[in-house]
Amino acid sequence: MLDRYFDAPFNDSASLQHQIQERLIQAILDGAVSPVDPLPSSRVFAQRLKVSRNTISIVYERLHQDGFITAKPRRGYFIDENFVREKLDVAPPRHRPGGNTAPDFAAMMPHRFSTQENIEKLPDWRRHPYPMIFGQVARDDISVARWRDCLRRAGTSRHVGTWADDLINSDDPLLLEQIARRVLPQRGFRASPDELLITVGAQNALWMVATLFLAPGKSIHIEDPGYVDARNIFLSQDCEVLPVPIDRNGLKPGPGLAVADMVYVTPGHQSPTNVTMPMERRLALLEAANRHDFLILEDDYEHELNFVGAQHPTLKALDANGRVIHVGSLTKPLFPGIRLGFVAADREVIHELRALRRLMYRHPSALAQRAMALFLSEGHYDAHIRRHRRGMAEKWRVMLRELDRQLPDCEGTMTTGGSGIWLALPENVSAAAVKQAALERGVVVEDGTLFYMREDAPQNRLRLGFGAIDLAKIAPGVAELKAAIDSVRP
């Protein structure tokens, strides 16, 4: 009965012990192992699977500790009788209430989030040779090892009290302390623990701020082109979302902001163009906020990736009246999948956001918070950012050089950093067509049309990310992109 669970070969995705244990547990749950017959001896089972006897012994011991099997002297291992009695599987009923009218879910939902237009992110992008995809990073083996060590130590008895209990609506105090000491000063400001909130990434922070402040009858002004997910978040609040065209210096404060309740900006590296808002415009935006009484939602994306000149202080650093709600990501430049971000704002705002978060998910993983706190406190985060900045600066220079050399009839937006290039194709070339043609050549790029909210959006913009692509592959990747562009020219 067990043989069919081990017909498939083992793979490299997990250790042999874990794979054997997983398959044995599935066999037990499926009822494929009789409770009156012993499991194969460790020697026989090891020979059958062509693994070491010690591997099987460890698996049996783990199953014994977890209550799946029990050891009987001189007879071997058996399915634990208590497990058999306590098994909670429920057989489906033979008869169900009649009726042939299925619910009309679409009519019952006030919002259909699946109908929103989103930037397409290929799940298998790593399989393509030239992933010029935005928002992903190359793996740093040093940081992987450091993070694994911090995660391991966070799980030890010394730290278990910080994450095993439900924190209700609190955050790890060590993480709040480390953000205040190590992250915020690099952005030009400081905050106390009651002015900080940990979130499941920066996007989650945007959602909570939007939920707290936006509603029908409210308005928010956003950059155009701009961050698509942020736009969709704001639209989901049924408020008025008004696009503000950007130029080479980002969003330009104009008379239209006089009616705004909130303005959303990405001043460090504008999404998607990567231009940086200069100091005079930052001050003008803050002055407008004070004059017209609106809030500023600052998404400080890629603050650490400035390659030319001095880094500008954030809007939050320049804010004297508490009008700026600052959102940042801790893990985007590190491991985007960990999903840890933060909000820095007036303590009254944080108090309400914390109450809102409690209704959503209470708090992000306390184990991940403690691991990140250790990662920060031991200097690993700072070291990673330095390595990341150096590597990204070199890629940025190579990308600009190759675009200029191989695509002279295309124009990239001049920036001082960031992890992407906003590329204008020749006027008669469709970005959508280039995207598809490039994908067929192994190059993953993004069609820039969707970033625009206005109806007369240009159709010839691409966003090229270089965070994930190997340095040596940039030049051949641009060559393949050129071939894709040439193949769709009218």
GROMACS .gro file of C-alpha atoms in nm:
model
  490
    1MET     CA    1   0.000   0.000   0.000
    2LEU     CA    2   0.290   0.234   0.066
    3ASP     CA    3   0.463   0.173  -0.266
    4ARG     CA    4   0.242   0.405  -0.470
    5TYR     CA    5   0.337   0.698  -0.245
    6PHE     CA    6   0.702   0.649  -0.333
    7ASP     CA    7   0.676   0.580  -0.707
    8ALA     CA    8   0.771   0.938  -0.794
    9PRO     CA    9   1.143   1.014  -0.766
   10PHE     CA   10   1.275   1.244  -0.496
   11ASN     CA   11   1.389   1.592  -0.598
   12ASP     CA   12   1.624   1.863  -0.478
   13SER     CA   13   1.352   2.097  -0.347
   14ALA     CA   14   1.377   1.958   0.008
   15SER     CA   15   1.582   1.711   0.211
   16LEU     CA   16   1.522   1.336   0.175
   17GLN     CA   17   1.402   1.324   0.534
   18HIS     CA   18   1.133   1.585   0.476
   19GLN     CA   19   1.016   1.431   0.148
   20ILE     CA   20   0.988   1.082   0.299
   21GLN     CA   21   0.812   1.220   0.606
   22GLU     CA   22   0.566   1.417   0.392
   23ARG     CA   23   0.477   1.112   0.183
   24LEU     CA   24   0.438   0.888   0.488
   25ILE     CA   25   0.207   1.139   0.655
   26GLN     CA   26  -0.003   1.157   0.339
   27ALA     CA   27  -0.027   0.777   0.333
   28ILE     CA   28  -0.137   0.776   0.698
   29LEU     CA   29  -0.397   1.048   0.640
   30ASP     CA   30  -0.528   0.862   0.335
   31GLY     CA   31  -0.576   0.545   0.540
   32ALA     CA   32  -0.322   0.356   0.329
   33VAL     CA   33  -0.145   0.226   0.641
   34SER     CA   34  -0.331  -0.030   0.849
   35PRO     CA   35  -0.331   0.043   1.223
   36VAL     CA   36  -0.289  -0.328   1.300
   37ASP     CA   37   0.018  -0.383   1.081
   38PRO     CA   38   0.363  -0.247   1.162
   39LEU     CA   39   0.541  -0.005   0.934
   40PRO     CA   40   0.837  -0.153   0.745
   41SER     CA   41   1.148  -0.175   0.958
   42SER     CA   42   1.400   0.103   0.909
   43ARG     CA   43   1.640  -0.143   0.741
   44VAL     CA   44   1.380  -0.282   0.498
   45PHE     CA   45   1.232   0.059   0.420
   46ALA     CA   46   1.576   0.211   0.363
   47GLN     CA   47   1.667  -0.068   0.120
   48ARG     CA   48   1.337  -0.025  -0.064
   49LEU     CA   49   1.389   0.352  -0.105
   50LYS     CA   50   1.766   0.325  -0.157
   51VAL     CA   51   1.843   0.568   0.124
   52SER     CA   52   2.040   0.533   0.446
   53ARG     CA   53   1.886   0.353   0.740
   54ASN     CA   54   1.962   0.655   0.957
   55THR     CA   55   1.739   0.870   0.733
   56ILE     CA   56   1.442   0.637   0.792
   57SER     CA   57   1.515   0.619   1.166
   58ILE     CA   58   1.505   0.999   1.190
   59VAL     CA   59   1.176   1.011   0.997
   60TYR     CA   60   1.016   0.750   1.224
   61GLU     CA   61   1.135   0.933   1.534
   62ARG     CA   62   0.981   1.260   1.410
   63LEU     CA   63   0.650   1.090   1.333
   64HIS     CA   64   0.661   0.935   1.680
   65GLN     CA   65   0.720   1.274   1.843
   66ASP     CA   66   0.432   1.426   1.645
   67GLY     CA   67   0.189   1.152   1.749
   68PHE     CA   68   0.139   0.985   1.412
   69ILE     CA   69   0.300   0.654   1.510
   70THR     CA   70   0.388   0.471   1.831
   71ALA     CA   71   0.668   0.226   1.907
   72LYS     CA   72   0.587  -0.119   2.043
   73PRO     CA   73   0.879  -0.313   2.193
   74ARG     CA   74   1.014  -0.585   1.963
   75ARG     CA   75   0.725  -0.527   1.720
   76GLY     CA   76   0.816  -0.199   1.551
   77TYR     CA   77   0.624   0.118   1.472
   78PHE     CA   78   0.243   0.129   1.435
   79ILE     CA   79  -0.012   0.396   1.360
   80ASP     CA   80  -0.095   0.557   1.694
   81GLU     CA   81  -0.440   0.441   1.813
   82ASN     CA   82  -0.511   0.785   1.958
   83PHE     CA   83  -0.449   0.939   1.616
   84VAL     CA   84  -0.691   0.693   1.455
   85ARG     CA   85  -0.963   0.776   1.709
   86GLU     CA   86  -0.908   1.151   1.685
   87LYS     CA   87  -0.895   1.168   1.306
   88LEU     CA   88  -1.125   1.451   1.208
   89ASP     CA   89  -1.203   1.366   0.846
   90VAL     CA   90  -1.577   1.399   0.782
   91ALA     CA   91  -1.743   1.201   0.507
   92PRO     CA   92  -1.950   1.415   0.265
   93PRO     CA   93  -2.325   1.380   0.323
   94ARG     CA   94  -2.518   1.162   0.083
   95HIS     CA   95  -2.797   1.415   0.049
   96ARG     CA   96  -2.780   1.794   0.036
   97PRO     CA   97  -3.061   2.051   0.035
   98GLY     CA   98  -3.218   2.074  -0.308
   99GLY     CA   99  -3.245   2.368  -0.542
  100ASN     CA  100  -3.084   2.454  -0.870
  101THR     CA  101  -3.021   2.827  -0.825
  102ALA     CA  102  -2.655   2.910  -0.774
  103PRO     CA  103  -2.574   3.248  -0.616
  104ASP     CA  104  -2.494   3.533  -0.851
  105PHE     CA  105  -2.168   3.628  -0.685
  106ALA     CA  106  -2.093   3.907  -0.932
  107ALA     CA  107  -2.418   4.084  -0.843
  108MET     CA  108  -2.347   4.045  -0.473
  109MET     CA  109  -2.000   4.204  -0.483
  110PRO     CA  110  -1.987   4.584  -0.460
  111HIS     CA  111  -1.633   4.569  -0.600
  112ARG     CA  112  -1.486   4.337  -0.864
  113PHE     CA  113  -1.115   4.373  -0.796
  114SER     CA  114  -1.033   4.118  -1.064
  115THR     CA  115  -1.157   4.360  -1.330
  116GLN     CA  116  -0.896   4.622  -1.242
  117GLU     CA  117  -0.610   4.663  -1.486
  118ASN     CA  118  -0.282   4.553  -1.333
  119ILE     CA  119   0.077   4.532  -1.448
  120GLU     CA  120   0.135   4.177  -1.564
  121LYS     CA  121   0.405   4.002  -1.362
  122LEU     CA  122   0.519   3.674  -1.513
  123PRO     CA  123   0.543   3.409  -1.238
  124ASP     CA  124   0.819   3.227  -1.429
  125TRP     CA  125   1.028   3.535  -1.508
  126ARG     CA  126   1.345   3.372  -1.373
  127ARG     CA  127   1.329   3.116  -1.654
  128HIS     CA  128   1.381   3.385  -1.915
  129PRO     CA  129   1.743   3.471  -1.998
  130TYR     CA  130   1.693   3.850  -1.992
  131PRO     CA  131   1.453   3.944  -1.708
  132MET     CA  132   1.433   4.323  -1.738
  133ILE     CA  133   1.154   4.307  -1.485
  134PHE     CA  134   1.092   4.579  -1.228
  135GLY     CA  135   1.051   4.513  -0.856
  136GLN     CA  136   1.271   4.204  -0.832
  137VAL     CA  137   1.632   4.180  -0.717
  138ALA     CA  138   1.926   3.948  -0.776
  139ARG     CA  139   1.986   3.715  -0.487
  140ASP     CA  140   2.270   3.809  -0.254
  141ASP     CA  141   2.419   3.489  -0.112
  142ILE     CA  142   2.580   3.673   0.179
  143SER     CA  143   2.250   3.829   0.284
  144VAL     CA  144   2.067   3.498   0.234
  145ALA     CA  145   2.306   3.335   0.482
  146ARG     CA  146   2.278   3.626   0.727
  147TRP     CA  147   1.897   3.627   0.706
  148ARG     CA  148   1.880   3.251   0.754
  149ASP     CA  149   2.095   3.283   1.065
  150CYS     CA  150   1.881   3.565   1.206
  151LEU     CA  151   1.564   3.368   1.136
  152ARG     CA  152   1.712   3.062   1.307
  153ARG     CA  153   1.813   3.260   1.615
  154ALA     CA  154   1.478   3.438   1.626
  155GLY     CA  155   1.321   3.094   1.665
  156THR     CA  156   1.534   2.993   1.963
  157SER     CA  157   1.416   2.984   2.324
  158ARG     CA  158   1.584   3.318   2.392
  159HIS     CA  159   1.349   3.499   2.154
  160VAL     CA  160   1.044   3.272   2.148
  161GLY     CA  161   0.860   3.494   2.396
  162THR     CA  162   0.867   3.781   2.146
  163TRP     CA  163   0.673   3.597   1.873
  164ALA     CA  164   0.496   3.288   2.007
  165ASP     CA  165   0.217   3.491   2.167
  166ASP     CA  166  -0.040   3.695   1.976
  167LEU     CA  167   0.081   4.055   1.992
  168ILE     CA  168  -0.279   4.173   1.936
  169ASN     CA  169  -0.211   4.516   1.786
  170SER     CA  170   0.149   4.570   1.896
  171ASP     CA  171   0.476   4.545   1.704
  172ASP     CA  172   0.812   4.402   1.800
  173PRO     CA  173   0.967   4.679   2.015
  174LEU     CA  174   1.318   4.588   1.899
  175LEU     CA  175   1.218   4.630   1.534
  176LEU     CA  176   1.059   4.968   1.604
  177GLU     CA  177   1.377   5.072   1.784
  178GLN     CA  178   1.599   4.958   1.497
  179ILE     CA  179   1.389   5.136   1.235
  180ALA     CA  180   1.407   5.455   1.440
  181ARG     CA  181   1.784   5.422   1.490
  182ARG     CA  182   1.906   5.281   1.157
  183VAL     CA  183   1.649   5.337   0.883
  184LEU     CA  184   1.483   5.672   0.943
  185PRO     CA  185   1.800   5.881   0.998
  186GLN     CA  186   1.909   5.783   0.646
  187ARG     CA  187   1.586   5.943   0.527
  188GLY     CA  188   1.647   6.260   0.723
  189PHE     CA  189   1.405   6.229   1.014
  190ARG     CA  190   1.341   6.048   1.340
  191ALA     CA  191   1.030   5.905   1.501
  192SER     CA  192   0.926   5.759   1.834
  193PRO     CA  193   0.769   5.410   1.860
  194ASP     CA  194   0.418   5.556   1.879
  195GLU     CA  195   0.481   5.726   1.544
  196LEU     CA  196   0.563   5.398   1.366
  197LEU     CA  197   0.358   5.102   1.245
  198ILE     CA  198   0.484   4.779   1.086
  199THR     CA  199   0.291   4.657   0.781
  200VAL     CA  200   0.291   4.365   0.539
  201GLY     CA  201   0.488   4.563   0.284
  202ALA     CA  202   0.453   4.920   0.159
  203GLN     CA  203   0.151   4.837  -0.056
  204ASN     CA  204  -0.039   4.718   0.249
  205ALA     CA  205   0.049   5.049   0.415
  206LEU     CA  206  -0.100   5.237   0.119
  207TRP     CA  207  -0.420   5.035   0.149
  208MET     CA  208  -0.459   5.112   0.518
  209VAL     CA  209  -0.392   5.484   0.474
  210ALA     CA  210  -0.644   5.495   0.189
  211THR     CA  211  -0.902   5.311   0.398
  212LEU     CA  212  -0.852   5.554   0.685
  213PHE     CA  213  -0.866   5.880   0.490
  214LEU     CA  214  -1.046   5.822   0.159
  215ALA     CA  215  -1.417   5.771   0.095
  216PRO     CA  216  -1.690   5.891  -0.142
  217GLY     CA  217  -1.675   6.270  -0.155
  218LYS     CA  218  -1.299   6.276  -0.087
  219SER     CA  219  -1.033   6.334  -0.351
  220ILE     CA  220  -0.674   6.226  -0.401
  221HIS     CA  221  -0.436   6.363  -0.663
  222ILE     CA  222  -0.183   6.117  -0.804
  223GLU     CA  223   0.110   6.125  -1.044
  224ASP     CA  224   0.040   6.045  -1.409
  225PRO     CA  225   0.199   5.819  -1.518
  226GLY     CA  226   0.206   5.660  -1.177
  227TYR     CA  227   0.208   5.348  -0.964
  228VAL     CA  228  -0.075   5.130  -1.095
  229ASP     CA  229  -0.142   4.935  -0.774
  230ALA     CA  230  -0.167   5.257  -0.573
  231ARG     CA  231  -0.414   5.397  -0.825
  232ASN     CA  232  -0.627   5.084  -0.800
  233ILE     CA  233  -0.617   5.101  -0.421
  234PHE     CA  234  -0.744   5.459  -0.427
  235LEU     CA  235  -1.013   5.380  -0.685
  236SER     CA  236  -1.140   5.099  -0.463
  237GLN     CA  237  -1.229   5.359  -0.198
  238ASP     CA  238  -1.488   5.514  -0.434
  239CYS     CA  239  -1.323   5.853  -0.398
  240GLU     CA  240  -1.227   6.093  -0.675
  241VAL     CA  241  -0.885   6.004  -0.815
  242LEU     CA  242  -0.736   6.289  -1.017
  243PRO     CA  243  -0.423   6.246  -1.233
  244VAL     CA  244  -0.156   6.516  -1.227
  245PRO     CA  245   0.087   6.507  -1.523
  246ILE     CA  246   0.452   6.482  -1.425
  247ASP     CA  247   0.758   6.630  -1.592
  248ARG     CA  248   1.130   6.566  -1.557
  249ASN     CA  249   1.108   6.685  -1.195
  250GLY     CA  250   0.808   6.476  -1.095
  251LEU     CA  251   0.470   6.607  -0.984
  252LYS     CA  252   0.432   6.982  -1.024
  253PRO     CA  253   0.220   7.155  -0.759
  254GLY     CA  254  -0.045   7.356  -0.938
  255PRO     CA  255  -0.374   7.534  -0.865
  256GLY     CA  256  -0.563   7.206  -0.904
  257LEU     CA  257  -0.428   7.086  -0.571
  258ALA     CA  258  -0.639   7.349  -0.396
  259VAL     CA  259  -0.931   7.103  -0.385
  260ALA     CA  260  -0.727   6.798  -0.283
  261ASP     CA  261  -0.781   6.606   0.037
  262MET     CA  262  -0.464   6.407  -0.019
  263VAL     CA  263  -0.175   6.399  -0.269
  264TYR     CA  264   0.014   6.077  -0.337
  265VAL     CA  265   0.375   6.114  -0.454
  266THR     CA  266   0.690   5.906  -0.506
  267PRO     CA  267   0.947   6.188  -0.483
  268GLY     CA  268   1.264   5.984  -0.437
  269HIS     CA  269   1.232   5.784  -0.757
  270GLN     CA  270   0.902   5.849  -0.928
  271SER     CA  271   0.712   5.540  -1.030
  272PRO     CA  272   0.746   5.453  -1.316
  273THR     CA  273   0.982   5.716  -1.466
  274ASN     CA  274   1.239   5.715  -1.180
  275VAL     CA  275   1.285   6.093  -1.193
  276THR     CA  276   1.369   6.261  -0.862
  277MET     CA  277   1.177   6.557  -0.725
  278PRO     CA  278   1.420   6.847  -0.661
  279MET     CA  279   1.431   7.035  -0.333
  280GLU     CA  280   1.250   7.348  -0.454
  281ARG     CA  281   0.955   7.142  -0.574
  282ARG     CA  282   0.941   6.945  -0.250
  283LEU     CA  283   0.921   7.269  -0.056
  284ALA     CA  284   0.656   7.401  -0.294
  285LEU     CA  285   0.445   7.088  -0.242
  286LEU     CA  286   0.469   7.120   0.135
  287GLU     CA  287   0.379   7.489   0.115
  288ALA     CA  288   0.075   7.402  -0.097
  289ALA     CA  289  -0.030   7.135   0.155
  290ASN     CA  290  -0.018   7.388   0.436
  291ARG     CA  291  -0.198   7.653   0.233
  292HIS     CA  292  -0.477   7.428   0.105
  293ASP     CA  293  -0.497   7.193   0.406
  294PHE     CA  294  -0.434   6.857   0.238
  295LEU     CA  295  -0.227   6.557   0.343
  296ILE     CA  296   0.071   6.416   0.155
  297LEU     CA  297   0.111   6.041   0.123
  298GLU     CA  298   0.482   5.990   0.055
  299ASP     CA  299   0.583   5.654  -0.091
  300ASP     CA  300   0.959   5.658  -0.042
  301TYR     CA  301   1.037   5.389  -0.295
  302GLU     CA  302   1.404   5.296  -0.350
  303HIS     CA  303   1.533   5.577  -0.131
  304GLU     CA  304   1.866   5.398  -0.101
  305LEU     CA  305   1.930   5.380  -0.477
  306ASN     CA  306   2.070   5.725  -0.550
  307PHE     CA  307   2.383   5.710  -0.765
  308VAL     CA  308   2.451   6.073  -0.858
  309GLY     CA  309   2.488   6.364  -0.615
  310ALA     CA  310   2.364   6.399  -0.260
  311GLN     CA  311   2.043   6.231  -0.151
  312HIS     CA  312   1.755   6.473  -0.090
  313PRO     CA  313   1.582   6.457   0.248
  314THR     CA  314   1.237   6.304   0.232
  315LEU     CA  315   0.922   6.512   0.244
  316LYS     CA  316   0.869   6.377   0.594
  317ALA     CA  317   1.206   6.521   0.696
  318LEU     CA  318   1.095   6.864   0.571
  319ASP     CA  319   0.748   6.845   0.725
  320ALA     CA  320   0.702   7.075   1.023
  321ASN     CA  321   0.326   7.026   1.069
  322GLY     CA  322   0.269   6.651   1.053
  323ARG     CA  323   0.100   6.661   0.711
  324VAL     CA  324   0.321   6.392   0.557
  325ILE     CA  325   0.238   6.024   0.599
  326HIS     CA  326   0.558   5.841   0.508
  327VAL     CA  327   0.547   5.485   0.373
  328GLY     CA  328   0.856   5.270   0.326
  329SER     CA  329   0.961   4.912   0.258
  330LEU     CA  330   1.215   4.723   0.465
  331THR     CA  331   1.241   4.417   0.243
  332LYS     CA  332   1.201   4.536  -0.118
  333PRO     CA  333   1.577   4.587  -0.171
  334LEU     CA  334   1.652   4.275   0.033
  335PHE     CA  335   1.403   3.992  -0.032
  336PRO     CA  336   1.075   4.125  -0.176
  337GLY     CA  337   0.888   3.810  -0.075
  338ILE     CA  338   0.929   3.872   0.299
  339ARG     CA  339   0.684   4.164   0.281
  340LEU     CA  340   0.770   4.398   0.567
  341GLY     CA  341   0.708   4.772   0.548
  342PHE     CA  342   0.628   5.059   0.778
  343VAL     CA  343   0.435   5.383   0.817
  344ALA     CA  344   0.583   5.687   0.989
  345ALA     CA  345   0.325   5.952   1.076
  346ASP     CA  346   0.174   6.165   1.349
  347ARG     CA  347   0.093   5.953   1.654
  348GLU     CA  348  -0.281   6.018   1.614
  349VAL     CA  349  -0.266   5.872   1.263
  350ILE     CA  350  -0.062   5.572   1.381
  351HIS     CA  351  -0.309   5.514   1.665
  352GLU     CA  352  -0.596   5.487   1.417
  353LEU     CA  353  -0.396   5.279   1.168
  354ARG     CA  354  -0.307   5.038   1.447
  355ALA     CA  355  -0.674   5.000   1.536
  356LEU     CA  356  -0.757   4.942   1.169
  357ARG     CA  357  -0.477   4.687   1.131
  358ARG     CA  358  -0.613   4.492   1.427
  359LEU     CA  359  -0.933   4.433   1.231
  360MET     CA  360  -0.737   4.318   0.924
  361TYR     CA  361  -0.462   4.085   1.050
  362ARG     CA  362  -0.365   4.219   1.395
  363HIS     CA  363   0.007   4.239   1.315
  364PRO     CA  364   0.262   4.107   1.064
  365SER     CA  365   0.443   3.785   1.152
  366ALA     CA  366   0.612   3.845   1.487
  367LEU     CA  367   0.880   3.591   1.395
  368ALA     CA  368   0.965   3.781   1.076
  369GLN     CA  369   0.968   4.105   1.276
  370ARG     CA  370   1.217   3.968   1.527
  371ALA     CA  371   1.438   3.825   1.253
  372MET     CA  372   1.439   4.163   1.078
  373ALA     CA  373   1.517   4.337   1.407
  374LEU     CA  374   1.822   4.112   1.451
  375PHE     CA  375   1.922   4.164   1.087
  376LEU     CA  376   1.914   4.540   1.140
  377SER     CA  377   2.077   4.547   1.484
  378GLU     CA  378   2.377   4.342   1.370
  379GLY     CA  379   2.449   4.568   1.073
  380HIS     CA  380   2.355   4.314   0.806
  381TYR     CA  381   2.093   4.545   0.657
  382ASP     CA  382   2.336   4.834   0.618
  383ALA     CA  383   2.596   4.602   0.466
  384HIS     CA  384   2.341   4.462   0.223
  385ILE     CA  385   2.228   4.809   0.115
  386ARG     CA  386   2.590   4.909   0.046
  387ARG     CA  387   2.648   4.599  -0.168
  388HIS     CA  388   2.311   4.642  -0.336
  389ARG     CA  389   2.376   5.008  -0.417
  390ARG     CA  390   2.718   4.934  -0.566
  391GLY     CA  391   2.584   4.651  -0.780
  392MET     CA  392   2.282   4.849  -0.895
  393ALA     CA  393   2.492   5.155  -0.979
  394GLU     CA  394   2.710   4.945  -1.209
  395LYS     CA  395   2.406   4.792  -1.377
  396TRP     CA  396   2.253   5.138  -1.416
  397ARG     CA  397   2.562   5.268  -1.593
  398VAL     CA  398   2.582   4.965  -1.823
  399MET     CA  399   2.211   4.982  -1.902
  400LEU     CA  400   2.230   5.351  -1.995
  401ARG     CA  401   2.541   5.292  -2.203
  402GLU     CA  402   2.392   5.000  -2.396
  403LEU     CA  403   2.062   5.176  -2.459
  404ASP     CA  404   2.249   5.478  -2.592
  405ARG     CA  405   2.475   5.261  -2.808
  406GLN     CA  406   2.224   5.010  -2.942
  407LEU     CA  407   1.899   5.208  -2.942
  408PRO     CA  408   1.993   5.561  -3.053
  409ASP     CA  409   1.640   5.634  -3.176
  410CYS     CA  410   1.491   5.558  -2.833
  411GLU     CA  411   1.505   5.798  -2.541
  412GLY     CA  412   1.550   5.698  -2.179
  413THR     CA  413   1.444   5.935  -1.903
  414MET     CA  414   1.747   6.089  -1.734
  415THR     CA  415   1.758   5.991  -1.368
  416THR     CA  416   1.998   5.991  -1.077
  417GLY     CA  417   1.926   5.634  -0.969
  418GLY     CA  418   1.658   5.377  -0.910
  419SER     CA  419   1.626   5.026  -1.050
  420GLY     CA  420   1.457   5.096  -1.382
  421ILE     CA  421   1.466   5.294  -1.704
  422TRP     CA  422   1.159   5.463  -1.859
  423LEU     CA  423   1.214   5.423  -2.231
  424ALA     CA  424   1.037   5.612  -2.509
  425LEU     CA  425   1.030   5.411  -2.832
  426PRO     CA  426   0.999   5.577  -3.173
  427GLU     CA  427   0.654   5.734  -3.211
  428ASN     CA  428   0.529   5.475  -3.460
  429VAL     CA  429   0.634   5.170  -3.255
  430SER     CA  430   0.382   5.000  -3.025
  431ALA     CA  431   0.508   4.915  -2.677
  432ALA     CA  432   0.258   4.628  -2.654
  433ALA     CA  433   0.393   4.474  -2.974
  434VAL     CA  434   0.753   4.517  -2.860
  435LYS     CA  435   0.675   4.357  -2.525
  436GLN     CA  436   0.540   4.043  -2.693
  437ALA     CA  437   0.818   4.028  -2.952
  438ALA     CA  438   1.079   4.074  -2.679
  439LEU     CA  439   0.928   3.796  -2.469
  440GLU     CA  440   0.963   3.559  -2.763
  441ARG     CA  441   1.335   3.642  -2.754
  442GLY     CA  442   1.364   3.584  -2.380
  443VAL     CA  443   1.347   3.951  -2.277
  444VAL     CA  444   1.090   4.042  -2.011
  445VAL     CA  445   0.984   4.410  -2.019
  446GLU     CA  446   0.675   4.607  -1.918
  447ASP     CA  447   0.439   4.798  -2.146
  448GLY     CA  448   0.421   5.150  -2.002
  449THR     CA  449   0.074   5.235  -2.135
  450LEU     CA  450  -0.105   5.105  -1.828
  451PHE     CA  451   0.081   5.345  -1.600
  452TYR     CA  452  -0.115   5.635  -1.747
  453MET     CA  453  -0.460   5.728  -1.624
  454ARG     CA  454  -0.543   5.978  -1.895
  455GLU     CA  455  -0.711   5.851  -2.211
  456ASP     CA  456  -0.458   6.003  -2.452
  457ALA     CA  457  -0.170   5.806  -2.302
  458PRO     CA  458   0.130   5.748  -2.529
  459GLN     CA  459   0.150   5.394  -2.663
  460ASN     CA  460   0.528   5.378  -2.703
  461ARG     CA  461   0.666   5.361  -2.349
  462LEU     CA  462   0.849   5.069  -2.187
  463ARG     CA  463   0.977   5.021  -1.835
  464LEU     CA  464   1.300   4.825  -1.814
  465GLY     CA  465   1.409   4.695  -1.475
  466PHE     CA  466   1.766   4.588  -1.411
  467GLY     CA  467   1.752   4.469  -1.051
  468ALA     CA  468   1.719   4.101  -1.135
  469ILE     CA  469   1.920   4.066  -1.456
  470ASP     CA  470   2.286   3.966  -1.440
  471LEU     CA  471   2.529   4.242  -1.530
  472ALA     CA  472   2.681   4.036  -1.811
  473LYS     CA  473   2.341   3.982  -1.970
  474ILE     CA  474   2.245   4.348  -2.004
  475ALA     CA  475   2.427   4.408  -2.334
  476PRO     CA  476   2.297   4.094  -2.509
  477GLY     CA  477   1.955   4.159  -2.358
  478VAL     CA  478   1.944   4.507  -2.509
  479ALA     CA  479   2.054   4.353  -2.841
  480GLU     CA  480   1.756   4.116  -2.828
  481LEU     CA  481   1.531   4.408  -2.736
  482LYS     CA  482   1.660   4.597  -3.040
  483ALA     CA  483   1.579   4.296  -3.258
  484ALA     CA  484   1.228   4.289  -3.111
  485ILE     CA  485   1.179   4.661  -3.184
  486ASP     CA  486   1.306   4.621  -3.540
  487SER     CA  487   1.073   4.326  -3.596
  488VAL     CA  488   0.759   4.532  -3.525
  489ARG     CA  489   0.852   4.859  -3.693
  490PRO     CA  490   0.587   4.959  -3.949
   0.00000   0.00000   0.00000
